[in-house]
Amino acid sequence: KPKRIQGAFISEEEVEAIVSRIKVQKDQLLYDQEIMEHIEKGRSDQDDSEEGDELYQEAVKVVVENQQASTSFLQRKMRIGYNRAARIMDQLEERGVISQRDGSKPRQVLMSEYQLRDE
């Protein structure tokens, strides 16, 4: 038996009543098309902004100079969070700076320091 309960209590009857109400209303939902378009536009804008990550060039430099590429490596060297480091890793892969994932093997850095200086 619980000794401490924290938060709002909702009985099983209340949960069943809410679920039943949602089931009845699911066919009556109307979405404002203008809002849906705004949401979709926001997603495409976000995709465009990912390409312009201000740390991308710095990440290329770090990866090429150290000849090492992993999400955790970028997190440590650039002091960024996992999600941002993972997105940058995806960009590095898409642009041919690093190899694709191959199981647990480390990724290869495909760009040389010479190529980095030419960019």
PDB file of C-alpha atoms in Angstrom:
ATOM      1  CA  LYS A   1       0.000   0.000   0.000  1.00  0.00           C
ATOM      2  CA  PRO A   2       1.286   3.475  -0.786  1.00  0.00           C
ATOM      3  CA  LYS A   3       2.410   5.525   2.187  1.00  0.00           C
ATOM      4  CA  ARG A   4       2.551   8.818   0.331  1.00  0.00           C
ATOM      5  CA  ILE A   5       0.599  10.125  -2.622  1.00  0.00           C
ATOM      6  CA  GLN A   6       1.582  13.335  -4.329  1.00  0.00           C
ATOM      7  CA  GLY A   7      -0.380  15.084  -7.049  1.00  0.00           C
ATOM      8  CA  ALA A   8      -3.996  15.131  -8.101  1.00  0.00           C
ATOM      9  CA  PHE A   9      -6.011  11.978  -7.537  1.00  0.00           C
ATOM     10  CA  ILE A  10      -8.282  10.805 -10.332  1.00  0.00           C
ATOM     11  CA  SER A  11     -10.504   7.862  -9.617  1.00  0.00           C
ATOM     12  CA  GLU A  12     -10.986   5.028 -12.099  1.00  0.00           C
ATOM     13  CA  GLU A  13     -14.556   6.191 -12.672  1.00  0.00           C
ATOM     14  CA  GLU A  14     -13.328   9.668 -13.646  1.00  0.00           C
ATOM     15  CA  VAL A  15     -10.756   8.207 -16.031  1.00  0.00           C
ATOM     16  CA  GLU A  16     -13.399   6.003 -17.661  1.00  0.00           C
ATOM     17  CA  ALA A  17     -15.760   8.987 -18.016  1.00  0.00           C
ATOM     18  CA  ILE A  18     -13.043  11.103 -19.680  1.00  0.00           C
ATOM     19  CA  VAL A  19     -12.038   8.320 -22.071  1.00  0.00           C
ATOM     20  CA  SER A  20     -15.672   7.709 -23.001  1.00  0.00           C
ATOM     21  CA  ARG A  21     -16.173  11.418 -23.702  1.00  0.00           C
ATOM     22  CA  ILE A  22     -13.073  11.559 -25.918  1.00  0.00           C
ATOM     23  CA  LYS A  23     -14.217   8.497 -27.851  1.00  0.00           C
ATOM     24  CA  VAL A  24     -17.589  10.151 -28.529  1.00  0.00           C
ATOM     25  CA  GLN A  25     -15.993  13.433 -29.656  1.00  0.00           C
ATOM     26  CA  LYS A  26     -13.203  12.005 -31.849  1.00  0.00           C
ATOM     27  CA  ASP A  27     -15.352  12.100 -35.003  1.00  0.00           C
ATOM     28  CA  GLN A  28     -16.479  15.663 -34.286  1.00  0.00           C
ATOM     29  CA  LEU A  29     -13.014  17.238 -34.161  1.00  0.00           C
ATOM     30  CA  LEU A  30     -12.485  20.198 -36.453  1.00  0.00           C
ATOM     31  CA  TYR A  31      -9.026  21.580 -37.073  1.00  0.00           C
ATOM     32  CA  ASP A  32      -8.440  25.174 -38.135  1.00  0.00           C
ATOM     33  CA  GLN A  33      -6.659  24.792 -41.481  1.00  0.00           C
ATOM     34  CA  GLU A  34      -4.797  28.091 -41.018  1.00  0.00           C
ATOM     35  CA  ILE A  35      -3.260  26.825 -37.788  1.00  0.00           C
ATOM     36  CA  MET A  36      -2.342  23.495 -39.398  1.00  0.00           C
ATOM     37  CA  GLU A  37      -0.565  25.346 -42.245  1.00  0.00           C
ATOM     38  CA  HIS A  38       1.274  27.498 -39.717  1.00  0.00           C
ATOM     39  CA  ILE A  39       2.462  24.382 -37.878  1.00  0.00           C
ATOM     40  CA  GLU A  40       3.660  22.762 -41.116  1.00  0.00           C
ATOM     41  CA  LYS A  41       5.429  25.975 -42.160  1.00  0.00           C
ATOM     42  CA  GLY A  42       7.152  26.071 -38.777  1.00  0.00           C
ATOM     43  CA  ARG A  43       8.431  22.534 -39.306  1.00  0.00           C
ATOM     44  CA  SER A  44       9.884  23.362 -42.723  1.00  0.00           C
ATOM     45  CA  ASP A  45      11.482  26.546 -41.339  1.00  0.00           C
ATOM     46  CA  GLN A  46      13.015  24.464 -38.586  1.00  0.00           C
ATOM     47  CA  ASP A  47      14.436  22.038 -41.141  1.00  0.00           C
ATOM     48  CA  ASP A  48      16.017  24.963 -43.009  1.00  0.00           C
ATOM     49  CA  SER A  49      17.495  26.424 -39.829  1.00  0.00           C
ATOM     50  CA  GLU A  50      19.157  23.102 -38.957  1.00  0.00           C
ATOM     51  CA  GLU A  51      21.272  23.425 -42.088  1.00  0.00           C
ATOM     52  CA  GLY A  52      22.531  26.769 -40.850  1.00  0.00           C
ATOM     53  CA  ASP A  53      23.606  25.633 -37.374  1.00  0.00           C
ATOM     54  CA  GLU A  54      26.146  28.192 -36.272  1.00  0.00           C
ATOM     55  CA  LEU A  55      28.301  25.464 -34.722  1.00  0.00           C
ATOM     56  CA  TYR A  56      28.429  23.287 -37.851  1.00  0.00           C
ATOM     57  CA  GLN A  57      31.704  24.736 -39.193  1.00  0.00           C
ATOM     58  CA  GLU A  58      33.294  24.523 -35.762  1.00  0.00           C
ATOM     59  CA  ALA A  59      32.158  20.895 -35.514  1.00  0.00           C
ATOM     60  CA  VAL A  60      33.756  20.112 -38.881  1.00  0.00           C
ATOM     61  CA  LYS A  61      37.003  21.647 -37.676  1.00  0.00           C
ATOM     62  CA  VAL A  62      36.941  19.724 -34.376  1.00  0.00           C
ATOM     63  CA  VAL A  63      36.165  16.406 -36.063  1.00  0.00           C
ATOM     64  CA  VAL A  64      38.755  16.773 -38.833  1.00  0.00           C
ATOM     65  CA  GLU A  65      41.558  18.014 -36.563  1.00  0.00           C
ATOM     66  CA  ASN A  66      40.999  15.221 -34.044  1.00  0.00           C
ATOM     67  CA  GLN A  67      40.138  12.536 -36.648  1.00  0.00           C
ATOM     68  CA  GLN A  68      37.406  11.374 -34.314  1.00  0.00           C
ATOM     69  CA  ALA A  69      33.634  11.659 -34.660  1.00  0.00           C
ATOM     70  CA  SER A  70      30.902  10.701 -32.238  1.00  0.00           C
ATOM     71  CA  THR A  71      27.970  12.420 -30.634  1.00  0.00           C
ATOM     72  CA  SER A  72      29.513  12.214 -27.181  1.00  0.00           C
ATOM     73  CA  PHE A  73      32.819  13.565 -28.535  1.00  0.00           C
ATOM     74  CA  LEU A  74      31.043  16.630 -29.945  1.00  0.00           C
ATOM     75  CA  GLN A  75      29.147  17.072 -26.680  1.00  0.00           C
ATOM     76  CA  ARG A  76      32.371  17.143 -24.687  1.00  0.00           C
ATOM     77  CA  LYS A  77      34.460  19.258 -27.057  1.00  0.00           C
ATOM     78  CA  MET A  78      31.767  21.792 -27.920  1.00  0.00           C
ATOM     79  CA  ARG A  79      29.872  21.749 -24.626  1.00  0.00           C
ATOM     80  CA  ILE A  80      26.489  21.166 -26.252  1.00  0.00           C
ATOM     81  CA  GLY A  81      23.559  18.882 -25.526  1.00  0.00           C
ATOM     82  CA  TYR A  82      22.904  15.467 -26.990  1.00  0.00           C
ATOM     83  CA  ASN A  83      20.140  16.508 -29.408  1.00  0.00           C
ATOM     84  CA  ARG A  84      22.182  19.269 -31.003  1.00  0.00           C
ATOM     85  CA  ALA A  85      25.276  17.080 -31.233  1.00  0.00           C
ATOM     86  CA  ALA A  86      23.232  14.291 -32.846  1.00  0.00           C
ATOM     87  CA  ARG A  87      21.769  16.712 -35.423  1.00  0.00           C
ATOM     88  CA  ILE A  88      25.260  17.968 -36.247  1.00  0.00           C
ATOM     89  CA  MET A  89      26.465  14.372 -36.601  1.00  0.00           C
ATOM     90  CA  ASP A  90      23.622  13.742 -39.072  1.00  0.00           C
ATOM     91  CA  GLN A  91      24.660  16.825 -41.050  1.00  0.00           C
ATOM     92  CA  LEU A  92      28.302  15.722 -41.067  1.00  0.00           C
ATOM     93  CA  GLU A  93      27.239  12.351 -42.439  1.00  0.00           C
ATOM     94  CA  GLU A  94      24.928  13.856 -45.076  1.00  0.00           C
ATOM     95  CA  ARG A  95      27.692  16.148 -46.333  1.00  0.00           C
ATOM     96  CA  GLY A  96      30.313  13.413 -46.513  1.00  0.00           C
ATOM     97  CA  VAL A  97      32.549  14.641 -43.711  1.00  0.00           C
ATOM     98  CA  ILE A  98      32.166  11.368 -41.774  1.00  0.00           C
ATOM     99  CA  SER A  99      31.183   7.835 -42.682  1.00  0.00           C
ATOM    100  CA  GLN A 100      27.816   6.253 -42.023  1.00  0.00           C
ATOM    101  CA  ARG A 101      27.156   4.271 -38.869  1.00  0.00           C
ATOM    102  CA  ASP A 102      28.480   0.752 -38.914  1.00  0.00           C
ATOM    103  CA  GLY A 103      27.184  -0.866 -35.757  1.00  0.00           C
ATOM    104  CA  SER A 104      29.397  -0.154 -32.787  1.00  0.00           C
ATOM    105  CA  LYS A 105      32.470   0.654 -34.892  1.00  0.00           C
ATOM    106  CA  PRO A 106      33.722   4.227 -34.704  1.00  0.00           C
ATOM    107  CA  ARG A 107      32.886   6.475 -37.638  1.00  0.00           C
ATOM    108  CA  GLN A 108      35.663   7.352 -40.032  1.00  0.00           C
ATOM    109  CA  VAL A 109      36.486  10.969 -40.765  1.00  0.00           C
ATOM    110  CA  LEU A 110      36.447  11.242 -44.560  1.00  0.00           C
ATOM    111  CA  MET A 111      37.683  14.821 -44.850  1.00  0.00           C
ATOM    112  CA  SER A 112      41.346  15.666 -44.505  1.00  0.00           C
ATOM    113  CA  GLU A 113      42.807  18.787 -42.932  1.00  0.00           C
ATOM    114  CA  TYR A 114      43.959  19.777 -46.417  1.00  0.00           C
ATOM    115  CA  GLN A 115      40.368  19.663 -47.707  1.00  0.00           C
ATOM    116  CA  LEU A 116      39.249  21.611 -44.630  1.00  0.00           C
ATOM    117  CA  ARG A 117      41.665  24.450 -45.399  1.00  0.00           C
ATOM    118  CA  ASP A 118      40.456  24.623 -49.014  1.00  0.00           C
ATOM    119  CA  GLU A 119      36.830  25.198 -48.000  1.00  0.00           C
TER     120      GLU A 119
END
